[in-house]
Amino acid sequence: MEDIFQKIYSPKVLKHMKNPKNMGKIADANAQSLVGNPHCGDVMKLYLKIIKNGGQEYIKDIKFQTLGCGAAIATSSMITTLVKGKRLDEAEKVTEKAIAEALGGLPPIKFHCSVLSAEALKKAIADYRSGK
Amino acid sequence: MKLVYLDNAATTRVDPQVFRTMRPYFTQKYGNPSEVHSLGRQAKEAVEKSREQVAGMLGCKNAEVIFTGSATESINLSHKGLIEALLPQFQNGRRPHIITSTVEHKAVLETCAHLETLGRAKVTYLQVDKYGMVSIYDVRKEVRPETVLVSVMYVNNEVGTIQPVSQIGRLLKAINHERTHNKPHIYFHTDATQAVQYLDCGADKLGVDLLSFTGHKIYAPKGVGALFVKTGTPLIRQLDGGDQERKLRSGTENVPYIVALGKAVELSQKSKIKRQKEMERLRDKLIKGVLEIPGVSLTGHPKIRAPHLASFIVEGVEGEALQLLLSDKKVIVSTGSACTSQSLTPSHVLSAVGIPAELAHGSLRVSLGKDTTEEEIGYTLKVLREATEKLREMAPDLSELRGAFATI
Ligand code: FES
């Protein structure tokens, strides 16, 4: 039988949802954020390990913890794969649109879930800068 | 494992026997019951047989059964039709008063809201206790001189709690008995959609004047329902036309579907007690097993609940994600999480029983069917445990979550 969720979500969303990348905590994280979704009450936590190399700042490691729907989990997983290893100023430019596109699109009602991920990253980077 | 369908409160598979019974009415016995020729008579007889089957279950006269397109339509006809019929008795700005509950199906809530918007009625929504149960004392307290309709569902479709319908029926009978001639009669409606196949639906015993249900929850197809209208209940039809269904619901009868409904009712009544007992056993096994998972609680009444319904709050997971992982393991369940609703708000029933939005997030409803097996329950418990663990691993720790909502 065809899975009903195949009608709602792209194959990529389902893949990331079922086997998310970079899930968990980073013990020695030097940036963190906790964001909640005012729409439906989802919570996302991001842990970042940022290092300096040759005068540049890089995201060496990133992990997430998310309580949310399939789209929230998939966008969490996707944002971590998009920015892991990236320079901080590049990572900052990742938008919710880019996350959704990388996942092969999201149903309109689920756009706000990608906003959650983008916000979490911005907040974590701000956290890093404020603590520097 | 083949598909484990545990969303029978949403809809059921058409019973093959029901399907066989309805099939000839598409291509062989396709007459219009309003015609007097042989094909027409044949169709009419089939419709009347079905009416008798439904009347048998309700313990009422055949003429008191009206076929409709759905429970929603039955409810619309019942409430709008009754208020329209009674409206002329209300003058000088007085309005008919309806008492219903906050945990009713949207069909009742929206119909009442519509009548209110039209200025045709005033509506009181009874609060429920933490199990989702209406109190008969509250019903009594809210009765006003203008009260004409009380509408309380038999079984709640989300949490499974059985409402004290027959007690309300008795209460209203007593109140009506004492009412003097200048106060209107109070009519009693129940939405019995989730109850008909398991619980006693004798109209007299329940004390109802109006009762609605649908076919697709009892192994008949979607698109057919029925309304019991006790003789003497004033009702103005909401579909005008060719006077079918005792002039209360015009439109050519949906013969094959009506035949299916009658057959489904007959089959469900045959094995009612046995089915109920067996299902209760499986449901209790399920509840026991699910509650062994840490951070899970039952919603609805622990004892006074429909045999096929078990509903839970699984802390620290979101319902849609849970549904998705279970579906991946071929287990089909339902959730009242905000993330699955178009409005992104949690189910109104869960809110009404006092479950905060962040907990409603982890709502899970499992509804058994007549073909559910012990093996399926065991398998479901296994995959549910795994899915819950997996999602909790993905999520911030429970202890952090409990604080998180306050700080965000
Ligand atoms: S997190 Fe609630 S809809 Fe996606």
Coordinates of N, CA and C in Angstrom, one line a residue, chain B residues 151-275:
Chain B
S151 N -28.4 18.4 23.2 CA -27.7 17.5 22.3 C -26.4 17.1 22.9
V152 N -26.3 15.8 23.3 CA -25.1 15.3 23.9 C -24.7 14.0 23.2
M153 N -23.5 13.9 22.8 CA -23.1 12.7 22.1 C -23.1 11.4 23.0
Y154 N -23.2 10.3 22.4 CA -23.2 9.0 23.2 C -21.8 8.7 23.6
V155 N -20.9 8.6 22.6 CA -19.5 8.3 22.9 C -18.6 9.3 22.2
N156 N -17.7 9.8 23.0 CA -16.8 10.8 22.4 C -15.8 10.1 21.4
N157 N -15.7 10.7 20.2 CA -15.0 10.1 19.2 C -13.4 10.2 19.4
E158 N -13.0 11.1 20.3 CA -11.6 11.3 20.4 C -11.0 10.6 21.7
V159 N -11.8 10.7 22.8 CA -11.3 10.1 24.0 C -12.1 8.9 24.4
G160 N -13.2 8.6 23.8 CA -13.9 7.3 24.0 C -14.9 7.3 25.2
T161 N -14.9 8.4 25.9 CA -15.8 8.4 27.1 C -17.3 8.3 26.7
I162 N -18.0 7.5 27.5 CA -19.4 7.3 27.3 C -20.1 8.3 28.1
Q163 N -21.0 9.1 27.5 CA -21.8 10.1 28.2 C -23.0 9.5 28.9
P164 N -23.4 10.1 30.0 CA -24.6 9.5 30.7 C -25.9 9.9 30.0
V165 N -26.0 9.3 28.8 CA -27.1 9.7 27.9 C -28.5 9.3 28.5
S166 N -28.6 8.0 29.0 CA -29.9 7.6 29.5 C -30.3 8.4 30.7
Q167 N -29.3 8.8 31.5 CA -29.6 9.6 32.7 C -30.1 11.0 32.3
I168 N -29.5 11.6 31.3 CA -30.0 12.8 30.8 C -31.4 12.7 30.2
G169 N -31.6 11.6 29.5 CA -32.9 11.3 29.0 C -34.0 11.3 30.1
R170 N -33.7 10.6 31.2 CA -34.6 10.5 32.3 C -34.8 11.9 32.9
L171 N -33.7 12.6 33.1 CA -33.9 14.0 33.7 C -34.8 14.8 32.8
L172 N -34.6 14.8 31.5 CA -35.4 15.6 30.6 C -36.8 15.2 30.6
K173 N -37.0 13.9 30.8 CA -38.4 13.4 30.8 C -39.1 14.0 32.0
A174 N -38.4 14.0 33.2 CA -39.0 14.5 34.4 C -39.3 16.0 34.3
I175 N -38.3 16.7 33.7 CA -38.5 18.2 33.5 C -39.7 18.4 32.6
N176 N -39.7 17.7 31.5 CA -40.8 17.9 30.5 C -42.1 17.6 31.2
H177 N -42.2 16.6 32.1 CA -43.4 16.2 32.7 C -44.0 17.4 33.6
E178 N -43.0 18.1 34.2 CA -43.4 19.2 35.1 C -43.7 20.5 34.3
R179 N -43.3 20.5 33.1 CA -43.4 21.8 32.3 C -44.9 22.1 32.1
T180 N -45.2 23.4 32.3 CA -46.6 23.8 32.1 C -46.7 24.1 30.6
H181 N -48.0 24.3 30.2 CA -48.2 24.5 28.8 C -47.5 25.6 28.1
N182 N -47.1 26.7 28.9 CA -46.5 27.8 28.2 C -45.0 27.7 28.1
K183 N -44.5 26.6 28.6 CA -43.0 26.3 28.3 C -42.9 25.2 27.3
P184 N -42.0 25.4 26.4 CA -41.8 24.4 25.3 C -41.3 23.1 25.8
H185 N -41.6 22.0 25.1 CA -41.0 20.7 25.3 C -39.5 20.7 25.1
I186 N -38.7 20.0 25.8 CA -37.3 19.9 25.6 C -37.1 18.6 24.8
Y187 N -36.5 18.7 23.6 CA -36.2 17.5 22.8 C -34.8 17.1 23.1
F188 N -34.5 15.8 22.9 CA -33.2 15.3 23.3 C -32.6 14.6 22.1
H189 N -31.4 15.1 21.7 CA -30.7 14.4 20.5 C -29.4 13.8 21.0
T190 N -29.0 12.7 20.5 CA -27.7 12.2 20.7 C -27.1 11.8 19.4
D191 N -25.8 12.1 19.3 CA -25.0 11.6 18.2 C -24.4 10.3 18.6
A192 N -24.9 9.2 18.0 CA -24.6 7.9 18.4 C -23.6 7.2 17.5
T193 N -22.9 8.1 16.7 CA -22.0 7.6 15.7 C -21.0 6.5 16.2
Q194 N -20.4 6.8 17.3 CA -19.4 5.8 17.8 C -20.0 4.7 18.7
A195 N -21.3 4.8 18.9 CA -21.9 3.9 19.8 C -22.7 2.7 19.2
V196 N -23.3 3.0 18.1 CA -24.3 2.0 17.6 C -23.9 0.6 17.5
Q197 N -22.6 0.3 17.2 CA -22.3 -1.1 17.1 C -21.9 -1.8 18.4
Y198 N -21.8 -1.0 19.4 CA -21.3 -1.7 20.7 C -22.3 -1.5 21.8
L199 N -23.0 -0.3 21.9 CA -23.8 0.0 23.1 C -25.3 -0.1 22.8
D200 N -26.0 -0.2 23.8 CA -27.5 -0.3 23.7 C -28.0 1.0 23.1
C201 N -28.7 1.0 22.0 CA -29.2 2.2 21.4 C -30.7 2.2 21.3
G202 N -31.3 1.5 22.2 CA -32.8 1.5 22.3 C -33.2 3.0 22.5
A203 N -34.0 3.5 21.6 CA -34.4 4.9 21.7 C -35.1 5.2 23.0
D204 N -36.0 4.3 23.4 CA -36.8 4.5 24.6 C -35.9 4.5 25.8
K205 N -35.0 3.5 25.8 CA -34.1 3.4 27.0 C -33.3 4.7 27.1
L206 N -32.8 5.2 26.0 CA -32.0 6.4 26.1 C -32.8 7.6 26.4
G207 N -34.1 7.5 26.0 CA -35.0 8.7 26.2 C -34.8 9.8 25.2
V208 N -34.3 9.4 24.0 CA -34.0 10.4 23.0 C -35.2 10.6 22.0
D209 N -35.3 11.8 21.5 CA -36.2 12.1 20.4 C -35.6 12.1 19.1
L210 N -34.3 12.3 19.1 CA -33.5 12.4 17.8 C -32.2 11.7 18.1
L211 N -31.8 10.8 17.1 CA -30.5 10.1 17.2 C -29.9 10.0 15.9
S212 N -28.6 10.3 15.8 CA -28.0 10.3 14.4 C -26.8 9.3 14.4
F213 N -26.6 8.7 13.3 CA -25.3 7.9 13.1 C -25.0 7.8 11.6
T214 N -23.9 7.2 11.4 CA -23.5 7.0 10.0 C -23.1 5.6 9.7
G215 N -23.0 5.3 8.4 CA -22.7 3.9 8.0 C -21.3 3.6 8.0
H216 N -20.4 4.5 7.7 CA -19.0 4.2 7.4 C -18.2 3.8 8.7
K217 N -18.8 4.0 9.9 CA -18.1 3.6 11.1 C -18.5 2.2 11.4
I218 N -19.4 1.6 10.7 CA -19.9 0.3 11.1 C -19.8 -0.7 9.8
Y219 N -18.8 -0.4 9.0 CA -18.5 -1.4 7.9 C -19.5 -1.2 6.7
A220 N -20.2 -0.1 6.6 CA -21.0 0.2 5.4 C -20.1 1.3 4.7
P221 N -20.5 1.7 3.5 CA -19.7 2.7 2.8 C -19.9 4.1 3.4
K222 N -19.0 5.0 3.0 CA -19.2 6.4 3.3 C -20.3 7.0 2.5
G223 N -21.1 7.9 3.0 CA -22.1 8.6 2.2 C -23.5 8.1 2.5
V224 N -23.7 7.5 3.6 CA -25.0 7.1 4.1 C -25.1 7.2 5.6
G225 N -26.2 7.8 6.1 CA -26.4 8.0 7.5 C -27.9 7.8 7.8
A226 N -28.2 8.0 9.1 CA -29.6 7.9 9.4 C -29.9 8.8 10.6
L227 N -31.2 9.2 10.6 CA -31.7 10.0 11.7 C -32.9 9.4 12.3
F228 N -32.9 9.1 13.6 CA -34.2 8.7 14.2 C -34.9 9.9 14.6
V229 N -36.2 10.0 14.2 CA -37.1 11.1 14.6 C -38.3 10.5 15.3
K230 N -38.4 10.7 16.6 CA -39.5 10.2 17.3 C -40.8 10.8 16.9
T231 N -41.8 10.0 16.7 CA -43.1 10.5 16.3 C -43.5 11.7 17.2
G232 N -44.0 12.7 16.5 CA -44.4 13.9 17.2 C -43.3 15.0 17.4
T233 N -42.1 14.6 17.0 CA -41.0 15.7 17.1 C -41.2 16.6 15.9
P234 N -41.3 17.9 16.2 CA -41.5 18.9 15.1 C -40.2 19.0 14.3
L235 N -40.3 19.0 13.0 CA -39.0 19.0 12.2 C -39.4 19.6 10.8
I236 N -38.6 20.6 10.4 CA -38.8 21.1 9.1 C -37.7 20.7 8.2
R237 N -38.0 20.1 7.1 CA -36.9 19.5 6.3 C -36.0 20.6 5.7
Q238 N -34.7 20.2 5.5 CA -33.7 21.1 5.0 C -33.4 20.9 3.6
L239 N -34.0 19.8 3.0 CA -33.8 19.6 1.6 C -35.2 19.5 1.0
D240 N -35.6 20.5 0.2 CA -36.9 20.5 -0.5 C -36.8 19.8 -1.8
G241 N -37.9 19.2 -2.1 CA -38.0 18.5 -3.4 C -39.1 17.5 -3.5
G242 N -38.7 16.3 -3.8 CA -39.8 15.3 -4.1 C -40.4 14.5 -3.0
D243 N -40.3 15.0 -1.8 CA -41.0 14.5 -0.6 C -40.6 13.1 -0.2
Q244 N -39.3 12.7 -0.6 CA -38.9 11.3 -0.1 C -38.7 11.3 1.4
E245 N -38.5 10.2 2.0 CA -38.2 10.0 3.4 C -39.2 10.8 4.3
R246 N -40.4 10.3 4.2 CA -41.5 10.9 5.0 C -41.6 12.4 4.9
K247 N -41.2 12.9 3.7 CA -41.2 14.3 3.3 C -40.2 15.1 4.1
L248 N -39.3 14.4 4.8 CA -38.3 15.1 5.6 C -36.9 15.2 5.0
R249 N -36.7 14.5 3.9 CA -35.4 14.5 3.2 C -35.6 14.2 1.8
S250 N -35.8 15.3 1.0 CA -36.1 15.0 -0.4 C -34.8 14.6 -1.1
G251 N -34.9 14.0 -2.3 CA -33.8 13.5 -3.0 C -34.0 12.0 -3.2
T252 N -33.7 11.5 -4.4 CA -33.9 10.1 -4.7 C -33.0 9.3 -3.7
E253 N -33.6 8.3 -3.1 CA -32.9 7.5 -2.1 C -31.7 6.8 -2.8
N254 N -30.6 6.8 -2.0 CA -29.3 6.2 -2.4 C -29.5 4.7 -2.1
V255 N -30.2 4.0 -2.9 CA -30.6 2.6 -2.6 C -29.5 1.7 -2.2
P256 N -28.4 1.6 -3.1 CA -27.4 0.6 -2.7 C -26.7 0.9 -1.3
Y257 N -26.6 2.2 -1.0 CA -25.9 2.5 0.2 C -26.9 2.3 1.4
I258 N -28.1 2.6 1.2 CA -29.1 2.3 2.2 C -29.2 0.9 2.5
V259 N -29.2 0.1 1.5 CA -29.2 -1.4 1.6 C -27.9 -1.8 2.5
A260 N -26.8 -1.2 2.1 CA -25.6 -1.5 2.9 C -25.7 -1.1 4.3
L261 N -26.3 0.0 4.6 CA -26.4 0.5 6.0 C -27.3 -0.5 6.8
G262 N -28.4 -0.9 6.2 CA -29.2 -1.9 6.8 C -28.5 -3.2 7.1
K263 N -27.8 -3.7 6.2 CA -27.1 -4.9 6.3 C -26.0 -4.8 7.4
A264 N -25.3 -3.7 7.4 CA -24.2 -3.4 8.4 C -24.8 -3.4 9.8
V265 N -25.9 -2.7 9.9 CA -26.6 -2.6 11.2 C -27.0 -4.0 11.7
E266 N -27.6 -4.8 10.8 CA -28.0 -6.2 11.1 C -26.8 -7.0 11.6
L267 N -25.7 -6.9 10.8 CA -24.5 -7.7 11.2 C -24.0 -7.3 12.6
S268 N -24.0 -6.0 12.8 CA -23.4 -5.5 14.0 C -24.2 -5.9 15.2
Q269 N -25.5 -6.0 15.0 CA -26.4 -6.3 16.1 C -26.3 -7.8 16.5
K270 N -26.1 -8.6 15.4 CA -26.0 -10.1 15.6 C -25.0 -10.4 16.7
S271 N -23.8 -9.8 16.6 CA -22.7 -10.2 17.4 C -22.3 -9.1 18.4
K272 N -23.3 -8.3 18.7 CA -23.0 -7.1 19.5 C -22.3 -7.4 20.8
I273 N -22.9 -8.3 21.6 CA -22.3 -8.6 23.0 C -20.9 -9.2 22.8
K274 N -20.9 -10.2 21.9 CA -19.6 -10.9 21.7 C -18.5 -10.0 21.3
R275 N -18.8 -9.2 20.3 CA -17.9 -8.2 19.7 C -17.4 -7.2 20.8

